[in-house]
Amino acid sequence: MAHEKDFHDREVEGDEEDEGDEGASDETESRPPFTLAVSHVCWHWRNVALSTPSLWTTIPVPREARSPYPRVSTLLERSKNLPIDIIVSYGDLDKHEDAPSDADLEILFPMLISHIHRWRTIKVMASEYHMYEFLSAVSGHSVPAAPQLTTLELYDYEDTDNRDTFQHPTLFAGSAPLLTRIVLWRVHVDWDQPWVASASNLTDLALAYHAEDAHPSWAQFSTILRGASVLQKLSLCQSGPSGELPLWSIEPTPGDPADVNAPIQLVRVTDFILKCDMLKGHVLDIT
């Protein structure tokens, strides 16, 4: 899976290290995060730190964290009403590794979702099962929209075809109008949802390693790109529109003067990553 790591490294290039991540290396574990350090200088600085919500808006959930998730609860409380950035770092857990249980997830995800109106970034790195549980949680009938969400990154690290039970969830009640970055690795969604099909603020789109039956149709893919008028970065790695080139056309709607098969002009794209043998020849022919 070295090629997947290379692609992932390119995708996350420029991302800052998660300050205070409990899953950090030994080298970084010896250095406490700034928020912890400043709150332990003296009582005065502790009071200053605790009364400054902006210091507590990054909420890491490392693989070793377990219910009742006291650190997560504390950060949610201290960040007050500010937008929050959540990083769930379960990664590719070894089968013999102690993984979060169903009981853990039944506490964690509702805890986070109760603040979904504050989500600015949600990044989940997980195996298939944990990703399934997350998608189920954010697709519940009572889950509201994510009005402040700008970054959605979902990485399913488990290469399996056992995805028949939950292929096309509807996330965030279908609405996350401020999204600027979407990364979906092996994550199957309903491509007609407004948060992806009508993402007018989208500047960065990355799709990777989708099973053939989970690729968006050409009509869906075309709708996504046409709706992303300010797109600057497009990454496709073994993903993209389904079917062969002859199927890449859309039946016009009677009475609609719009040319739905006109060339898609991505005039603002400056970074195009393509790792898909099926698409390369066709894309390189487009001028």
Coordinates of C-alpha atoms in Angstrom, one line a residue, residues 32-282:
P32 CA 3.5 19.2 26.5
P33 CA 1.1 21.1 24.2
F34 CA 1.1 24.9 24.5
T35 CA -2.4 24.9 26.1
L36 CA -1.3 22.5 28.8
A37 CA 2.0 24.3 29.4
V38 CA 0.5 27.8 29.7
S39 CA -2.3 26.7 32.0
H40 CA 0.3 25.3 34.4
V41 CA 2.6 28.3 34.7
C42 CA 0.8 29.8 37.7
W43 CA -2.8 30.5 38.8
H44 CA -2.9 33.7 36.9
W45 CA -2.0 32.2 33.6
R46 CA -4.2 29.2 34.3
N47 CA -7.1 31.5 34.7
V48 CA -6.2 33.4 31.5
A49 CA -5.9 30.1 29.6
L50 CA -9.1 28.7 30.8
S51 CA -11.0 31.9 30.0
T52 CA -9.6 32.0 26.4
P53 CA -11.9 29.6 24.4
S54 CA -9.8 30.0 21.2
L55 CA -7.0 27.9 22.9
W56 CA -9.2 24.9 23.2
T57 CA -10.8 24.6 19.7
T58 CA -8.7 21.7 18.4
I59 CA -10.1 18.4 19.7
P60 CA -8.0 15.3 19.0
V61 CA -9.4 11.8 19.6
P62 CA -6.4 9.4 19.5
R63 CA -6.8 5.7 19.2
E64 CA -6.1 5.0 22.8
A65 CA -8.8 7.4 24.1
R66 CA -11.7 5.7 25.8
S67 CA -15.1 6.5 27.3
P68 CA -16.1 8.6 29.1
Y69 CA -13.6 10.7 27.0
P70 CA -12.9 13.3 29.7
R71 CA -10.4 15.2 27.6
V72 CA -12.9 15.6 24.7
S73 CA -15.6 16.7 27.1
T74 CA -13.3 19.2 28.7
L75 CA -12.2 20.7 25.3
L76 CA -15.8 20.9 24.2
E77 CA -16.7 22.9 27.3
R78 CA -13.6 25.1 27.3
S79 CA -14.0 26.1 23.6
K80 CA -17.4 27.6 24.5
N81 CA -19.4 28.5 21.3
L82 CA -16.4 28.8 19.0
P83 CA -16.0 26.7 15.8
I84 CA -14.1 23.5 16.6
D85 CA -11.6 21.3 14.7
I86 CA -12.0 17.5 15.4
I87 CA -9.4 14.9 14.5
V88 CA -10.4 11.2 15.1
S89 CA -7.1 9.3 14.7
Y90 CA -8.1 5.6 14.8
G91 CA -6.0 4.9 11.6
D92 CA -5.5 1.4 10.4
L93 CA -5.8 -0.5 13.7
D94 CA -4.2 -3.9 13.8
K95 CA -6.6 -6.7 14.2
H96 CA -4.9 -7.6 17.5
E97 CA -4.8 -4.0 18.7
D98 CA -7.2 -2.9 21.4
A99 CA -9.8 -0.9 19.5
P100 CA -12.5 1.4 20.8
S101 CA -15.6 -0.7 21.6
D102 CA -19.2 -0.1 20.5
A103 CA -19.9 1.3 24.0
D104 CA -17.0 3.8 23.5
L105 CA -18.3 4.9 20.1
E106 CA -21.9 5.2 21.5
I107 CA -20.5 7.8 23.9
L108 CA -18.0 9.6 21.6
F109 CA -20.0 10.2 18.5
P110 CA -23.2 11.6 20.2
M111 CA -20.9 13.8 22.3
L112 CA -19.3 15.3 19.2
I113 CA -22.6 15.5 17.2
S114 CA -24.2 17.5 19.9
H115 CA -21.8 20.2 18.9
I116 CA -22.2 19.7 15.1
H117 CA -23.4 23.3 14.7
R118 CA -19.8 24.3 15.7
W119 CA -17.8 21.9 13.6
R120 CA -15.3 23.7 11.4
T121 CA -13.2 20.7 10.6
I122 CA -13.9 17.0 10.9
K123 CA -11.2 14.6 10.0
V124 CA -11.7 10.9 10.6
M125 CA -9.0 8.3 9.9
A126 CA -10.3 4.8 10.6
S127 CA -10.8 1.3 9.6
E128 CA -14.0 0.3 7.7
Y129 CA -16.0 -0.6 10.9
H130 CA -15.2 2.6 12.7
M131 CA -15.9 4.7 9.6
Y132 CA -19.2 2.9 9.2
E133 CA -20.1 3.8 12.8
F134 CA -19.2 7.4 12.2
L135 CA -21.2 7.6 8.9
S136 CA -24.2 6.0 10.7
A137 CA -23.9 8.5 13.5
V138 CA -23.8 11.6 11.3
S139 CA -26.6 10.3 9.1
G140 CA -29.2 9.9 11.8
H141 CA -32.7 11.4 11.2
S142 CA -32.2 13.8 14.1
V143 CA -28.7 15.0 13.0
P144 CA -28.9 18.6 11.9
A145 CA -27.0 20.4 9.2
A146 CA -23.3 21.4 9.7
P147 CA -23.6 25.2 9.0
Q148 CA -20.0 26.1 9.9
L149 CA -18.2 23.0 8.4
T150 CA -15.4 24.0 6.0
T151 CA -13.3 20.8 5.9
L152 CA -14.5 17.2 5.7
E153 CA -11.8 14.6 5.5
L154 CA -12.8 10.9 5.8
Y155 CA -10.1 8.2 5.3
D156 CA -11.1 4.6 5.4
Y157 CA -7.8 2.7 5.5
E158 CA -9.3 -0.8 5.2
D159 CA -9.2 -2.2 1.7
T160 CA -12.3 -4.4 1.6
D161 CA -15.3 -4.9 -0.6
N162 CA -17.6 -5.7 2.3
R163 CA -19.6 -2.5 2.1
D164 CA -23.1 -3.7 1.0
T165 CA -25.0 -2.8 4.2
F166 CA -24.4 1.0 4.2
Q167 CA -23.3 2.3 0.8
H168 CA -24.9 5.7 0.4
P169 CA -25.5 7.6 3.7
T170 CA -26.8 11.2 3.7
L171 CA -24.5 13.2 5.9
F172 CA -25.4 16.3 8.0
A173 CA -29.0 16.2 6.8
G174 CA -27.5 16.8 3.3
S175 CA -26.4 20.3 4.2
A176 CA -22.9 21.8 4.9
P177 CA -23.0 25.0 2.8
L178 CA -19.5 26.4 3.7
L179 CA -17.4 23.3 2.7
T180 CA -14.2 24.3 1.0
R181 CA -12.3 21.0 1.3
I182 CA -13.7 17.5 0.8
V183 CA -11.5 14.3 1.0
L184 CA -13.2 10.9 0.7
W185 CA -11.0 7.8 0.8
R186 CA -13.1 4.6 0.1
V187 CA -16.1 6.4 1.7
H188 CA -19.3 5.7 -0.1
V189 CA -21.8 8.6 0.0
D190 CA -24.9 9.7 -1.9
W191 CA -23.3 11.9 -4.6
D192 CA -26.5 13.8 -5.1
Q193 CA -26.4 15.3 -1.6
P194 CA -26.2 19.2 -1.7
W195 CA -23.1 19.3 0.4
V196 CA -21.1 17.7 -2.4
A197 CA -23.3 18.2 -5.5
S198 CA -23.8 22.0 -4.9
A199 CA -20.6 22.9 -3.1
S200 CA -20.2 26.4 -4.5
N201 CA -17.4 27.3 -2.0
L202 CA -15.4 24.1 -2.7
T203 CA -11.7 24.8 -3.5
D204 CA -10.2 21.3 -2.8
L205 CA -11.7 18.0 -3.8
A206 CA -10.0 14.6 -3.4
L207 CA -11.6 11.3 -4.2
A208 CA -9.6 8.0 -3.7
Y209 CA -9.9 4.2 -3.8
H210 CA -13.6 3.9 -4.3
A211 CA -15.1 0.5 -5.3
E212 CA -16.3 0.5 -8.9
D213 CA -20.0 0.5 -7.9
A214 CA -19.4 3.4 -5.5
H215 CA -18.0 5.8 -8.1
P216 CA -20.3 8.8 -9.0
S217 CA -22.0 8.5 -12.3
W218 CA -20.8 10.8 -15.0
A219 CA -24.0 12.9 -14.5
Q220 CA -23.2 13.2 -10.8
F221 CA -19.5 13.9 -11.3
S222 CA -20.3 16.5 -13.9
T223 CA -22.8 18.2 -11.5
I224 CA -20.2 18.2 -8.7
L225 CA -17.5 19.9 -10.9
R226 CA -19.9 22.4 -12.5
G227 CA -21.1 23.4 -9.1
A228 CA -17.6 23.9 -7.8
S229 CA -16.9 27.1 -9.7
V230 CA -14.0 28.2 -7.5
L231 CA -12.3 24.8 -7.4
Q232 CA -8.5 25.1 -7.2
K233 CA -7.3 21.6 -6.5
L234 CA -8.7 18.3 -7.8
S235 CA -7.2 14.9 -6.8
L236 CA -8.5 11.6 -8.3
C237 CA -6.8 8.3 -7.3
Q238 CA -8.5 5.2 -8.5
S239 CA -11.7 7.2 -8.4
G240 CA -13.8 9.5 -10.4
P241 CA -16.7 9.0 -12.8
S242 CA -17.9 5.5 -13.4
G243 CA -18.2 3.8 -16.7
E244 CA -16.3 4.1 -20.0
L245 CA -15.9 7.2 -22.0
P246 CA -18.9 6.5 -24.4
L247 CA -21.2 6.6 -21.3
W248 CA -19.9 10.0 -20.3
S249 CA -22.9 11.9 -21.5
I250 CA -26.1 13.2 -20.0
E251 CA -29.6 13.0 -21.6
P252 CA -30.8 16.6 -22.0
T253 CA -34.0 17.7 -20.2
P254 CA -36.7 18.5 -22.7
G255 CA -37.3 22.3 -22.9
D256 CA -34.0 23.1 -21.0
P257 CA -31.8 25.2 -23.2
A258 CA -28.7 24.5 -21.1
D259 CA -26.0 22.3 -22.8
V260 CA -25.5 19.7 -20.1
N261 CA -22.8 18.0 -22.2
A262 CA -20.7 21.2 -22.8
P263 CA -17.0 21.0 -21.7
I264 CA -16.5 21.5 -18.0
Q265 CA -14.3 24.5 -17.5
L266 CA -12.3 24.5 -14.3
V267 CA -10.5 27.8 -14.9
R268 CA -9.2 28.2 -11.4
V269 CA -7.7 24.7 -11.0
T270 CA -3.9 25.0 -10.4
D271 CA -3.2 21.6 -8.9
F272 CA -4.5 18.5 -10.6
I273 CA -3.5 15.0 -9.3
L274 CA -4.5 12.0 -11.4
K275 CA -3.7 8.5 -10.5
C276 CA -6.3 6.5 -12.4
D277 CA -5.3 4.4 -15.4
M278 CA -8.8 4.4 -16.8
L279 CA -9.0 8.2 -16.9
K280 CA -5.5 9.2 -17.9
G281 CA -5.8 8.8 -21.6
H282 CA -9.2 10.6 -21.8

